[in-house]
Amino acid sequence: PGRRHRHFPSRHLVGAEAAPAGPAPCARPACPERRPAMANNSPAVANCQGQQAAQHLPGAVPPVQQPLQSGGPKPAASGKQGNVLPLWGNEKTMNLNPMILTNILSSPYFKVQLYELKTYHEVVDEIYFKVTHVEPWEKGSRKTAGQTGMCGGVRGVGTGGIVSTAFCLLYKLFTLKLTRKQVMGLITHTDSPYIRALGFMYIRYTQPPTDLWDWFESFLDDEEVCRRG
């Protein structure tokens, strides 16, 4: 009694850390490092990745987005597709000679009687009943004595007179802005050669010169008689 006891560590723990009591825990396999997803080595993906990387470079210019290409047919420049007939040249004067146009616009027949006609068929009927020639001036209304060349010829570009019914109706057709179907109806009409004549004159004044052969070719051998003046 009263004697102090000295405790010595176990022999197998001398010089080593004491192991915790209880059974040793099971060894867990080390968690494998998370690997990055496998890169896609296809050319399209590589190109896309290269463009994205290039956008982040200082001073890089963003790629230009290409517009979508339409797969539909493009309309011809001369308007050969569809029923709409585009006009060539001056869309106000119909490419008429200024003196002829001035006489048309000041004509009581154009300003009063033709003003009442509102439809294509009404104008066609008027051509049938009123037109007897396709000269620009009424016969005997111009003084051409002593004039030569274009001033004295039948083209009527030198001095004025009474503008013809045919040219008044021709300009009236122009104000209606005819469709392709309507023009074809004029040049294939069977009731009067003057209806056809004004149809060809409409084409001559309003359509591109490069298209005239396509319009006229099948009619070059036409034998129907039309009085010029």
XYZ file of N, CA, C and O in Angstrom, residues 11-203:
772
model
N 5.166 -3.697 -25.443
C 6.430 -3.838 -26.140
C 6.287 -3.582 -27.617
O 7.155 -2.990 -28.246
N 5.140 -3.963 -28.198
C 5.014 -3.813 -29.640
C 4.667 -2.395 -30.038
O 4.634 -2.064 -31.209
N 4.391 -1.521 -29.079
C 4.089 -0.139 -29.398
C 5.223 0.791 -29.100
O 5.107 1.992 -29.267
N 6.302 0.257 -28.648
C 7.437 1.098 -28.340
C 7.983 1.689 -29.619
O 8.267 0.968 -30.575
N 8.102 3.016 -29.654
C 8.646 3.698 -30.837
C 7.642 3.862 -31.951
O 8.033 4.253 -33.036
N 6.369 3.568 -31.726
C 5.331 3.710 -32.770
C 4.080 4.287 -32.136
O 3.888 4.180 -30.940
N 3.225 4.894 -32.963
C 1.967 5.441 -32.466
C 1.017 4.310 -32.139
O 0.971 3.290 -32.819
N 0.274 4.511 -31.120
C -0.680 3.489 -30.698
C -1.822 3.427 -31.670
O -2.340 4.452 -32.109
N -2.198 2.211 -32.059
C -3.296 2.003 -33.007
C -4.602 2.191 -32.294
O -4.731 1.855 -31.128
N -5.612 2.734 -32.942
C -6.918 2.876 -32.284
C -7.512 1.522 -31.982
O -7.227 0.535 -32.636
N -8.310 1.520 -30.938
C -8.939 0.273 -30.539
C -9.960 -0.155 -31.544
O -10.539 0.649 -32.263
N -10.216 -1.414 -31.580
C -11.227 -1.959 -32.462
C -10.607 -2.466 -33.750
O -9.426 -2.275 -34.024
N -11.413 -3.116 -34.542
C -10.886 -3.698 -35.802
C -10.494 -2.615 -36.793
O -11.057 -1.532 -36.817
N -9.553 -2.963 -37.589
C -9.062 -2.003 -38.597
C -10.117 -1.809 -39.691
O -10.750 -2.765 -40.122
N -10.354 -0.535 -40.133
C -11.376 -0.301 -41.184
C -10.950 -0.881 -42.512
O -9.767 -1.013 -42.801
N -11.966 -1.232 -43.305
C -11.669 -1.785 -44.633
C -11.061 -0.712 -45.514
O -11.475 0.457 -45.492
N -10.108 -1.116 -46.276
C -9.449 -0.157 -47.178
C -10.337 0.139 -48.369
O -10.751 -0.770 -49.074
N -10.704 1.447 -48.599
C -11.533 1.874 -49.741
C -10.627 2.210 -50.914
O -9.588 2.844 -50.736
N -10.996 1.773 -52.053
C -10.159 2.137 -53.209
C -10.217 3.638 -53.438
O -11.225 4.284 -53.208
N -9.099 4.146 -53.842
C -9.011 5.595 -54.089
C -9.983 5.989 -55.189
O -10.107 5.303 -56.192
N -10.685 7.127 -54.948
C -11.657 7.592 -55.942
C -10.910 8.063 -57.182
O -10.035 8.922 -57.097
N -11.222 7.512 -58.303
C -10.483 7.918 -59.522
C -10.781 9.367 -59.852
O -11.883 9.868 -59.639
N -9.781 10.044 -60.366
C -9.966 11.438 -60.772
C -10.963 11.516 -61.927
O -10.989 10.662 -62.799
N -11.810 12.578 -61.873
C -12.819 12.770 -62.925
C -12.120 13.187 -64.205
O -11.457 14.204 -64.282
N -12.300 12.350 -65.214
C -11.649 12.620 -66.490
C -12.558 13.458 -67.394
O -13.754 13.283 -67.372
N -11.984 14.346 -68.170
C -12.818 15.139 -69.099
C -13.429 14.262 -70.175
O -12.910 13.207 -70.504
N -14.567 14.723 -70.698
C -15.238 13.972 -71.755
C -14.340 13.860 -72.972
O -13.544 14.758 -73.275
N -14.492 12.761 -73.645
C -13.666 12.518 -74.817
C -13.970 13.573 -75.878
O -15.114 13.826 -76.203
N -12.941 14.176 -76.379
C -13.109 15.222 -77.391
C -13.539 14.622 -78.704
O -13.111 13.544 -79.081
N -14.408 15.349 -79.382
C -14.846 14.933 -80.708
C -13.855 15.462 -81.724
O -13.637 16.672 -81.828
N -13.254 14.579 -82.439
C -12.207 14.965 -83.384
C -12.732 15.187 -84.789
O -11.963 15.245 -85.740
N -14.116 15.291 -84.963
C -14.648 15.490 -86.307
C -14.280 16.885 -86.797
O -14.158 17.815 -86.006
N -14.104 17.081 -88.108
C -13.704 18.385 -88.639
C -14.711 19.475 -88.333
O -14.344 20.615 -88.074
N -16.045 19.166 -88.373
C -17.046 20.195 -88.134
C -16.955 20.734 -86.722
O -17.016 21.938 -86.476
N -16.795 19.792 -85.723
C -16.703 20.211 -84.329
C -15.408 20.966 -84.096
O -15.358 21.976 -83.394
N -14.315 20.484 -84.681
C -13.035 21.166 -84.513
C -13.096 22.571 -85.075
O -12.571 23.524 -84.486
N -13.725 22.719 -86.196
C -13.849 24.051 -86.813
C -14.693 24.972 -85.940
O -14.386 26.142 -85.764
N -15.802 24.434 -85.400
C -16.657 25.226 -84.533
C -15.917 25.651 -83.282
O -16.005 26.795 -82.838
N -15.148 24.705 -82.677
C -14.387 25.031 -81.483
C -13.323 26.075 -81.787
O -13.059 26.972 -81.003
N -12.722 25.971 -82.990
C -11.705 26.953 -83.362
C -12.293 28.334 -83.532
O -11.700 29.333 -83.134
N -13.509 28.428 -84.101
C -14.162 29.725 -84.265
C -14.531 30.320 -82.924
O -14.394 31.524 -82.708
N -15.016 29.476 -81.991
C -15.372 29.983 -80.676
C -14.146 30.492 -79.937
O -14.186 31.522 -79.261
N -13.036 29.780 -80.092
C -11.812 30.226 -79.435
C -11.302 31.516 -80.048
O -10.803 32.408 -79.370
N -11.442 31.639 -81.346
C -10.941 32.838 -82.020
C -11.747 34.068 -81.639
O -11.230 35.186 -81.647
N -13.020 33.898 -81.285
C -13.845 35.038 -80.918
C -13.384 35.677 -79.623
O -13.648 36.849 -79.380
N -12.705 34.907 -78.758
C -12.253 35.420 -77.465
C -10.877 36.053 -77.556
O -10.399 36.599 -76.581
N -10.236 35.961 -78.706
C -8.924 36.592 -78.843
C -9.093 38.091 -78.948
O -10.056 38.587 -79.524
N -8.147 38.864 -78.370
C -8.267 40.332 -78.473
C -8.194 40.793 -79.919
O -7.338 40.352 -80.684
N -9.122 41.695 -80.275
C -9.125 42.246 -81.631
C -9.728 41.337 -82.673
O -9.660 41.631 -83.862
N -10.336 40.212 -82.233
C -10.896 39.269 -83.209
C -12.179 39.836 -83.782
O -12.962 40.489 -83.096
N -12.409 39.582 -85.049
C -13.609 40.044 -85.736
C -14.608 38.899 -85.780
O -14.260 37.796 -86.196
N -15.828 39.109 -85.326
C -16.814 38.010 -85.351
C -17.106 37.580 -86.767
O -17.079 38.389 -87.696
N -17.369 36.296 -86.982
C -17.646 35.812 -88.341
C -18.926 36.402 -88.881
O -19.872 36.670 -88.140
N -18.960 36.619 -90.172
C -20.133 37.179 -90.835
C -21.134 36.070 -91.095
O -20.793 35.027 -91.647
N -22.375 36.300 -90.682
C -23.422 35.295 -90.884
C -23.903 35.342 -92.320
O -24.304 36.386 -92.817
N -23.845 34.218 -93.000
C -24.253 34.134 -94.392
C -25.767 34.093 -94.492
O -26.424 33.395 -93.728
N -26.370 34.867 -95.416
C -27.837 34.822 -95.568
C -28.299 33.493 -96.113
O -27.573 32.819 -96.843
N -29.516 33.140 -95.752
C -30.080 31.886 -96.232
C -30.366 31.985 -97.718
O -30.867 32.980 -98.214
N -30.046 30.948 -98.431
C -30.283 30.905 -99.863
C -31.674 30.362 -100.144
O -32.033 29.294 -99.668
N -32.455 31.128 -100.869
C -33.804 30.690 -101.202
C -33.777 29.702 -102.352
O -33.070 29.900 -103.333
N -34.518 28.648 -102.211
C -34.534 27.639 -103.253
C -35.578 27.877 -104.328
O -35.681 27.129 -105.277
N -36.390 28.949 -104.177
C -37.440 29.222 -105.142
C -36.897 29.814 -106.422
O -35.795 30.366 -106.463
N -37.635 29.731 -107.474
C -37.184 30.299 -108.749
C -37.167 31.810 -108.697
O -38.026 32.432 -108.083
N -36.188 32.402 -109.332
C -36.081 33.850 -109.385
C -36.816 34.371 -110.610
O -36.706 33.805 -111.680
N -37.537 35.489 -110.436
C -38.234 36.042 -111.600
C -37.258 36.582 -112.616
O -36.204 37.093 -112.279
N -37.616 36.444 -113.887
C -36.756 36.944 -114.945
C -36.697 38.461 -114.896
O -37.639 39.139 -114.509
N -35.538 39.013 -115.290
C -35.342 40.456 -115.233
C -36.307 41.182 -116.152
O -36.735 42.291 -115.883
N -36.639 40.571 -117.258
C -37.537 41.226 -118.205
C -39.006 40.918 -117.939
O -39.867 41.313 -118.701
N -39.287 40.210 -116.859
C -40.675 39.964 -116.500
C -41.355 38.903 -117.323
O -42.548 38.991 -117.575
N -40.648 37.856 -117.758
C -41.246 36.838 -118.605
C -42.023 35.806 -117.814
O -42.616 34.914 -118.376
N -41.969 35.895 -116.497
C -42.715 34.959 -115.675
C -43.875 35.693 -115.017
O -43.763 36.832 -114.615
N -45.004 35.008 -114.888
C -46.143 35.590 -114.209
C -47.002 36.438 -115.134
O -46.677 36.706 -116.287
N -48.126 36.885 -114.574
C -49.095 37.654 -115.351
C -48.823 39.157 -115.319
O -49.328 39.903 -116.148
N -48.037 39.607 -114.345
C -47.709 41.027 -114.258
C -46.742 41.386 -115.376
O -45.719 40.740 -115.572
N -47.082 42.426 -116.105
C -46.271 42.853 -117.245
C -45.544 44.144 -116.884
O -46.161 45.212 -116.853
N -44.251 44.088 -116.594
C -43.524 45.313 -116.237
C -43.374 46.235 -117.434
O -43.410 45.802 -118.582
N -43.222 47.510 -117.140
C -43.095 48.520 -118.187
C -41.631 48.865 -118.408
O -40.841 48.915 -117.468
N -41.292 49.112 -119.653
C -39.928 49.492 -120.005
C -39.894 50.980 -120.364
O -40.803 51.500 -121.003
N -38.853 51.671 -119.940
C -38.714 53.075 -120.291
C -39.477 53.987 -119.351
O -39.591 53.725 -118.153
N -39.996 55.067 -119.892
C -40.684 56.079 -119.103
C -42.082 55.595 -118.728
O -42.909 55.323 -119.599
N -42.339 55.487 -117.434
C -43.613 54.951 -116.965
C -44.722 55.995 -116.940
O -45.843 55.683 -116.529
N -44.439 57.214 -117.347
C -45.468 58.255 -117.403
C -45.842 58.620 -118.836
O -47.009 58.910 -119.114
N -44.856 58.624 -119.716
C -45.121 59.066 -121.092
C -45.343 57.914 -122.055
O -45.682 58.144 -123.214
N -45.104 56.669 -121.601
C -45.241 55.501 -122.467
C -44.239 55.558 -123.631
O -44.399 54.861 -124.622
N -43.214 56.391 -123.490
C -42.183 56.554 -124.527
C -42.731 57.152 -125.822
O -42.132 56.997 -126.890
N -43.863 57.830 -125.724
C -44.450 58.471 -126.893
C -43.702 59.762 -127.235
O -43.065 60.379 -126.371
N -43.809 60.169 -128.490
C -43.281 61.457 -128.895
C -43.967 62.563 -128.090
O -45.186 62.530 -127.898
N -43.219 63.543 -127.583
C -43.819 64.581 -126.730
C -44.984 65.321 -127.397
O -45.974 65.650 -126.716
N -44.885 65.592 -128.707
C -45.974 66.316 -129.368
C -47.234 65.464 -129.448
O -48.348 65.956 -129.247
N -47.067 64.186 -129.718
C -48.226 63.292 -129.757
C -48.864 63.192 -128.381
O -50.095 63.280 -128.232
N -48.039 63.035 -127.355
C -48.574 62.910 -125.997
C -49.290 64.189 -125.576
O -50.360 64.125 -124.958
N -48.731 65.332 -125.905
C -49.379 66.604 -125.562
C -50.754 66.713 -126.204
O -51.727 67.146 -125.573
N -50.841 66.302 -127.460
C -52.140 66.362 -128.148
C -53.131 65.353 -127.583
O -54.339 65.618 -127.553
N -52.642 64.214 -127.142
C -53.533 63.228 -126.521
C -54.119 63.788 -125.233
O -55.340 63.734 -125.001
N -53.260 64.322 -124.382
C -53.701 64.800 -123.069
C -54.627 66.004 -123.173
O -55.437 66.256 -122.262
N -54.520 66.771 -124.264
C -55.391 67.937 -124.439
C -56.604 67.633 -125.305
O -57.440 68.519 -125.546
N -56.721 66.396 -125.765
C -57.829 66.030 -126.643
C -59.132 65.896 -125.853
O -59.187 65.192 -124.835
N -60.222 66.549 -126.295
C -61.524 66.367 -125.625
C -61.987 64.908 -125.656
O -62.632 64.442 -124.707
N -61.640 64.196 -126.704
C -62.029 62.779 -126.790
C -61.378 61.977 -125.662
O -62.038 61.150 -125.020
N -60.082 62.250 -125.403
C -59.394 61.515 -124.335
C -59.855 61.987 -122.963
O -60.094 61.168 -122.062
N -60.001 63.282 -122.785
C -60.315 63.828 -121.458
C -61.768 63.592 -121.046
O -62.047 63.486 -119.842
N -62.670 63.508 -121.997
C -64.086 63.397 -121.652
C -64.629 61.991 -121.914
O -65.073 61.288 -120.988
N -64.585 61.576 -123.175
C -65.210 60.302 -123.523
C -64.437 59.098 -122.984
O -65.036 58.179 -122.401
N -63.124 59.102 -123.166
C -62.351 57.948 -122.681
C -62.221 57.940 -121.164
O -61.961 56.887 -120.566
N -62.417 59.058 -120.540
C -62.365 59.098 -119.075
C -63.466 58.242 -118.470
O -63.315 57.697 -117.365
N -64.571 58.121 -119.200
C -65.705 57.347 -118.690
C -65.453 55.837 -118.766
O -66.159 55.066 -118.121
N -64.488 55.418 -119.552
C -64.207 53.982 -119.697
C -63.250 53.546 -118.590
O -62.145 54.074 -118.456
N -63.678 52.571 -117.822
C -62.897 52.171 -116.651
C -62.299 50.766 -116.758
O -61.423 50.419 -115.976
N -62.774 49.958 -117.689
C -62.325 48.575 -117.739
C -61.675 48.250 -119.083
O -61.868 48.953 -120.085
N -60.916 47.178 -119.056
C -60.231 46.683 -120.256
C -61.227 46.350 -121.362
O -61.036 46.719 -122.532
N -62.324 45.690 -121.036
C -63.291 45.269 -122.048
C -64.023 46.464 -122.657
O -64.367 46.430 -123.857
N -64.257 47.500 -121.882
C -64.879 48.697 -122.433
C -63.978 49.375 -123.460
O -64.446 49.846 -124.501
N -62.684 49.387 -123.181
C -61.740 49.999 -124.121
C -61.636 49.154 -125.391
O -61.568 49.685 -126.504
N -61.629 47.835 -125.247
C -61.582 46.960 -126.420
C -62.800 47.187 -127.305
O -62.689 47.253 -128.542
N -63.970 47.336 -126.712
C -65.183 47.608 -127.488
C -65.077 48.956 -128.204
O -65.524 49.105 -129.347
N -64.484 49.933 -127.539
C -64.318 51.248 -128.162
C -63.376 51.171 -129.370
O -63.615 51.827 -130.400
N -62.342 50.377 -129.258
C -61.440 50.175 -130.398
C -62.205 49.548 -131.563
O -62.062 49.959 -132.724
N -63.021 48.584 -131.270
C -63.773 47.889 -132.312
C -64.679 48.841 -133.091
O -64.784 48.760 -134.318
N -65.333 49.744 -132.383
C -66.312 50.622 -133.037
C -65.705 51.909 -133.601
O -66.267 52.487 -134.544
N -64.576 52.380 -133.069
C -64.103 53.709 -133.429
C -62.821 53.751 -134.261
O -62.607 54.730 -134.991
N -61.979 52.783 -134.168
C -60.673 52.864 -134.834
C -60.790 52.377 -136.282
O -61.307 51.273 -136.535
N -60.301 53.209 -137.217
C -60.311 52.839 -138.640
C -58.921 52.884 -139.264
O -58.753 52.507 -140.421
N -57.939 53.360 -138.533
C -56.548 53.358 -138.993
C -55.648 53.530 -137.758
O -56.152 53.824 -136.657
N -54.362 53.358 -137.927
C -53.446 53.416 -136.787
C -52.390 54.504 -136.946
O -51.333 54.442 -136.334
N -52.664 55.516 -137.765
C -51.781 56.674 -137.864
C -51.900 57.527 -136.595
O -52.952 57.531 -135.935
N -50.866 58.273 -136.229
C -50.958 59.123 -135.029
C -51.840 60.345 -135.216
O -52.343 60.895 -134.232
N -52.039 60.797 -136.466
C -52.848 61.996 -136.715
C -54.015 61.650 -137.626
O -53.908 60.795 -138.490
N -55.115 62.350 -137.406
C -56.266 62.173 -138.278
C -55.944 62.720 -139.675
O -55.247 63.732 -139.825
N -56.450 62.047 -140.659
C -56.140 62.400 -142.045
C -56.609 63.821 -142.370
O -57.738 64.203 -142.088
N -55.671 64.601 -142.980
C -55.993 65.963 -143.384
C -55.922 66.996 -142.285
O -56.213 68.171 -142.524
N -55.543 66.608 -141.055
C -55.510 67.563 -139.950
C -54.148 68.243 -139.792
O -54.018 69.181 -139.006
N -53.159 67.809 -140.542
C -51.818 68.379 -140.417
C -51.427 69.064 -141.711
O -51.721 68.578 -142.798
N -50.757 70.192 -141.590
C -50.257 70.924 -142.739
C -48.810 70.519 -142.964
O -47.928 70.891 -142.201
N -48.584 69.743 -143.995
C -47.234 69.238 -144.266
C -46.688 69.766 -145.578
O -45.667 69.279 -146.058
N -47.343 70.745 -146.177
C -46.870 71.274 -147.463
C -45.504 71.918 -147.300
O -45.293 72.731 -146.394
N -44.569 71.535 -148.149
C -43.229 72.101 -148.118
C -42.315 71.474 -147.095
O -41.143 71.865 -146.992
N -42.791 70.520 -146.308
C -41.952 69.880 -145.300
C -41.438 68.555 -145.837
O -42.114 67.864 -146.595
N -40.236 68.242 -145.463
C -39.609 67.011 -145.926
C -39.114 66.204 -144.735
O -39.098 66.686 -143.597
N -38.667 64.998 -145.028
C -38.097 64.148 -143.977
C -39.143 63.748 -142.962
O -40.304 63.495 -143.284
N -38.717 63.726 -141.701
C -39.614 63.298 -140.635
C -40.753 64.281 -140.427
O -41.829 63.912 -139.961
N -40.533 65.559 -140.772
C -41.595 66.544 -140.584
C -42.731 66.350 -141.580
O -43.884 66.655 -141.283
N -42.419 65.867 -142.783
C -43.459 65.722 -143.787
C -43.900 64.297 -143.989
O -44.799 64.038 -144.785
N -43.282 63.352 -143.302
C -43.625 61.944 -143.476
C -44.806 61.522 -142.640
O -45.475 62.330 -141.996
N -45.035 60.225 -142.660
C -46.214 59.701 -141.971
C -45.975 59.500 -140.482
O -46.896 59.146 -139.757
N -44.749 59.725 -139.995
C -44.469 59.431 -138.594
C -45.056 60.484 -137.662
O -45.244 60.238 -136.490
N -45.315 61.678 -138.176
C -46.033 62.660 -137.374
C -45.287 63.188 -136.181
O -45.846 63.283 -135.090
N -44.013 63.519 -136.338
C -43.256 64.031 -135.212
C -42.852 65.480 -135.408
O -42.173 66.054 -134.573
N -43.259 66.095 -136.514
C -42.819 67.461 -136.769
C -43.820 68.496 -136.314
O -43.556 69.291 -135.424
N -44.972 68.504 -136.896
C -46.008 69.468 -136.536
C -47.252 68.732 -136.089
O -47.497 67.588 -136.480
N -48.010 69.375 -135.253
C -49.177 68.729 -134.700
C -50.400 68.834 -135.578
O -50.417 69.489 -136.598
N -51.442 68.150 -135.159
C -52.729 68.164 -135.830
C -53.746 67.626 -134.851
O -53.602 67.779 -133.640
N -54.760 66.980 -135.363
C -55.733 66.303 -134.501
C -55.242 64.885 -134.271
O -55.114 64.100 -135.212
N -54.938 64.585 -133.033
C -54.396 63.268 -132.721
C -55.462 62.203 -132.999
O -56.667 62.434 -132.805
N -55.030 61.054 -133.457
C -55.974 60.030 -133.902
C -56.654 59.321 -132.733
O -56.156 59.288 -131.602
N -57.803 58.749 -133.059
C -58.535 57.936 -132.077
C -57.694 56.752 -131.630
O -57.701 56.378 -130.447
N -56.946 56.159 -132.549
C -56.133 54.992 -132.221
C -55.104 55.307 -131.143
O -54.929 54.542 -130.189
N -54.413 56.447 -131.268
C -53.378 56.772 -130.288
C -53.980 57.214 -128.958
O -53.374 56.990 -127.902
N -55.146 57.833 -128.997
C -55.825 58.136 -127.739
C -56.189 56.851 -126.994
O -55.995 56.739 -125.771
N -56.686 55.868 -127.719
C -57.036 54.588 -127.096
C -55.789 53.807 -126.689
O -55.807 53.069 -125.699
N -54.724 53.957 -127.446
C -53.476 53.300 -127.074
C -52.980 53.810 -125.717
O -52.589 53.018 -124.849
N -53.030 55.126 -125.534
C -52.599 55.686 -124.249
C -53.601 55.345 -123.143
O -53.218 55.186 -121.981
N -54.866 55.210 -123.494
C -55.854 54.780 -122.503
C -55.537 53.373 -122.014
O -55.635 53.089 -120.809
N -55.150 52.489 -122.917
C -54.721 51.145 -122.504
C -53.528 51.224 -121.561
O -53.430 50.462 -120.596
N -52.634 52.155 -121.835
C -51.450 52.316 -120.993
C -51.837 52.720 -119.576
O -51.212 52.273 -118.603
N -52.859 53.556 -119.429
C -53.275 53.974 -118.086
C -53.885 52.814 -117.298
O -53.937 52.869 -116.064
N -54.335 51.779 -117.994
C -54.916 50.610 -117.313
C -53.848 49.634 -116.826
O -54.163 48.712 -116.071
N -52.589 49.807 -117.276
C -51.483 48.919 -116.896
C -51.865 47.450 -117.155
O -52.104 46.663 -116.245
N -51.903 47.116 -118.412
C -52.377 45.802 -118.833
C -51.517 44.670 -118.279
O -50.305 44.816 -118.086
N -52.152 43.537 -118.066
C -51.441 42.329 -117.679
C -50.988 41.580 -118.936
O -51.399 41.900 -120.063
N -50.170 40.584 -118.736
C -49.710 39.772 -119.870
C -50.899 39.081 -120.558
O -50.963 39.005 -121.791
N -51.826 38.586 -119.770
C -52.991 37.901 -120.339
C -53.822 38.858 -121.181
O -54.334 38.487 -122.249
N -53.980 40.092 -120.733
C -54.762 41.071 -121.479
C -54.090 41.449 -122.796
O -54.758 41.596 -123.823
N -52.757 41.591 -122.779
C -52.041 41.906 -124.020
C -52.156 40.751 -125.010
O -52.362 40.964 -126.215
N -52.047 39.527 -124.510
C -52.221 38.374 -125.384
C -53.637 38.345 -125.960
O -53.850 37.948 -127.110
N -54.612 38.791 -125.164
C -55.976 38.865 -125.663
C -56.134 39.869 -126.795
O -56.931 39.663 -127.715
N -55.347 40.954 -126.751
C -55.390 41.946 -127.822
C -54.796 41.404 -129.118
O -55.416 41.493 -130.185
N -53.605 40.849 -129.042
C -52.897 40.467 -130.269
C -53.441 39.173 -130.881
O -53.060 38.823 -132.006
N -54.313 38.477 -130.174
C -54.927 37.274 -130.732
C -56.431 37.463 -130.947
O -57.141 36.488 -131.200
N -56.898 38.682 -130.858
C -58.327 38.957 -130.990
C -58.788 38.648 -132.413
O -58.078 38.890 -133.385
N -59.997 38.141 -132.540
C -60.505 37.728 -133.858
C -61.565 38.666 -134.428
O -62.004 38.470 -135.567
N -61.966 39.678 -133.663
C -63.055 40.549 -134.124
C -62.590 41.696 -135.010
O -63.329 42.137 -135.884
N -61.390 42.215 -134.773
C -60.942 43.390 -135.520
C -59.420 43.400 -135.625
O -58.725 43.171 -134.627
N -58.885 43.683 -136.827
C -57.427 43.788 -136.961
C -56.862 44.991 -136.202
O -55.684 44.989 -135.838
N -57.693 45.996 -135.933
C -57.212 47.180 -135.228
C -57.037 46.917 -133.730
O -56.203 47.547 -133.085
N -57.826 45.997 -133.201
C -57.596 45.575 -131.807
C -56.239 44.899 -131.710
O -55.457 45.175 -130.787
N -55.936 44.059 -132.663
C -54.630 43.392 -132.681
C -53.516 44.397 -132.916
O -52.450 44.325 -132.289
N -53.756 45.354 -133.827
C -52.730 46.344 -134.141
C -52.370 47.172 -132.911
O -51.186 47.424 -132.643
N -53.361 47.586 -132.148
C -53.067 48.357 -130.944
C -52.373 47.505 -129.888
O -51.572 48.010 -129.093
N -52.664 46.198 -129.892
C -51.934 45.309 -128.984
C -50.452 45.254 -129.320
O -49.594 45.334 -128.432
N -50.130 45.156 -130.610
C -48.723 45.138 -131.023
C -48.059 46.494 -130.790
O -46.875 46.558 -130.430
N -48.801 47.572 -130.994
C -48.251 48.897 -130.718
C -47.986 49.079 -129.227
O -46.987 49.692 -128.826
N -48.859 48.540 -128.384
C -48.649 48.598 -126.934
C -47.346 47.885 -126.558
O -46.560 48.391 -125.751
N -47.128 46.720 -127.147
C -45.887 45.980 -126.887
C -44.679 46.786 -127.355
O -43.670 46.889 -126.651
